Amino acid sequence: MSSTAQTVLVRVPSLLDDPVRLFHGAAVERPEWDALSALERRRLFVRARYGSLRSECVVSGVSAAALWGLPDFDPTDWRLHVLDVRLGKTHSGRGVVRHPGRITPDEVVLVDGIPTVALGRTVLDLARRQSFTHAVVVLDHVLRARMIERDALFTALEQLGRVRGHRQAAAAIAFADPRSESPGESVSRVTAHGLGLPAPELQHEFSTPNGRFRTDFWWPDAGVIGEFDGRVKYDDAGALWDEKLREDTLRRLPGVHGFARWTMREARDPRALAAVLSAAGLPVLRAAQVPGRR
């Protein structure tokens, strides 16, 4: 967590001038809340909600993912998810979901001083229970950051046995690629795969008269370059001009027949991404499918 998020204190709403209410009895000052990223807000919420519990539990699932700093794709679940070994079935109430389940001591780690399901188990839980797209976004992240190794995930998954979601988790682990440099690129890969497109080369480097340029996606058989447009700041005229010169240089290279650029809006929408990629010269082999369905 950033130093900004660490210094935010949860207070009683009545003591604040313009509070942002987290839940009944807990709020933060609006300027402090506005200064936090989406992930920092999630982590703050988990910490505050856990502090309100009267029994010892272990933070799990999407709540553990927030403490571990893992990216999101599926709609945010603002409930606190915990494992409670005393329960025989799941219990939901007052913004807290208590799940039954066994957990060994080596699967519990203190994160921000809170008992939390270990990273490997958390990643597998997400890969089994969230959408396939969400699973790939998380897996690309942890592999890229070298937080955990692919073989270790496969081994841990097999040790779980044939639990619910095993097949999806195995497929997501196999599909994950540490060369995806952002959630947008991960989502784009899943959506393009659902359209029946061949797997692109990721972070392919081209040597040009103006230097070496690395691209997000390269489909060599079609001669199409693909770029997820999430890095250029549109209020920076210099950056925009440099990006235009870079794109013009790449378009003029021998063997490059098309250049596709898209944003997260298209990455999430199979029909929109299919239109962008088809216009660049990529044959879409399957009808557009909704990403993230298991």
XYZ file of N, CA and C in Angstrom, residues 227-241 243 261-263:
57
model
N -2.064 -2.216 -30.663
C -1.633 -1.430 -29.517
C -2.824 -1.163 -28.606
N -2.674 -1.534 -27.329
C -3.669 -1.134 -26.347
C -3.362 0.293 -25.927
N -4.317 1.180 -26.165
C -4.072 2.617 -26.002
C -4.398 3.034 -24.571
N -3.484 2.733 -23.657
C -3.726 3.106 -22.276
C -2.579 3.874 -21.663
N -1.600 4.248 -22.469
C -0.378 4.845 -21.916
C -0.162 6.300 -22.290
N -0.713 6.729 -23.429
C -0.472 8.101 -23.878
C -1.396 9.052 -23.130
N -0.846 10.092 -22.584
C -1.648 11.121 -21.931
C -2.100 12.125 -22.982
N -3.405 12.220 -23.158
C -3.919 13.026 -24.252
C -3.796 14.532 -23.996
N -3.437 14.925 -22.789
C -3.207 16.340 -22.552
C -1.730 16.706 -22.698
N -0.939 15.743 -23.144
C 0.492 15.961 -23.344
C 0.749 15.992 -24.850
N 0.829 17.191 -25.417
C 0.987 17.333 -26.864
C 2.270 16.684 -27.358
N 3.348 16.804 -26.571
C 4.616 16.209 -26.982
C 4.531 14.696 -27.066
N 3.884 14.080 -26.061
C 3.753 12.624 -26.060
C 2.890 12.163 -27.226
N 1.836 12.902 -27.528
C 0.977 12.546 -28.650
C 1.736 12.621 -29.973
N 2.550 13.664 -30.133
C 3.311 13.809 -31.372
C 4.333 12.687 -31.518
N 4.107 9.732 -30.299
C 3.384 8.495 -30.586
C 2.943 8.454 -32.046
N -5.479 0.080 -33.084
C -5.323 0.717 -31.783
C -6.686 0.728 -31.096
N -6.697 0.392 -29.820
C -7.981 0.345 -29.109
C -7.789 0.694 -27.629
N -8.894 0.937 -26.956
C -8.901 1.291 -25.543
C -9.580 0.176 -24.749
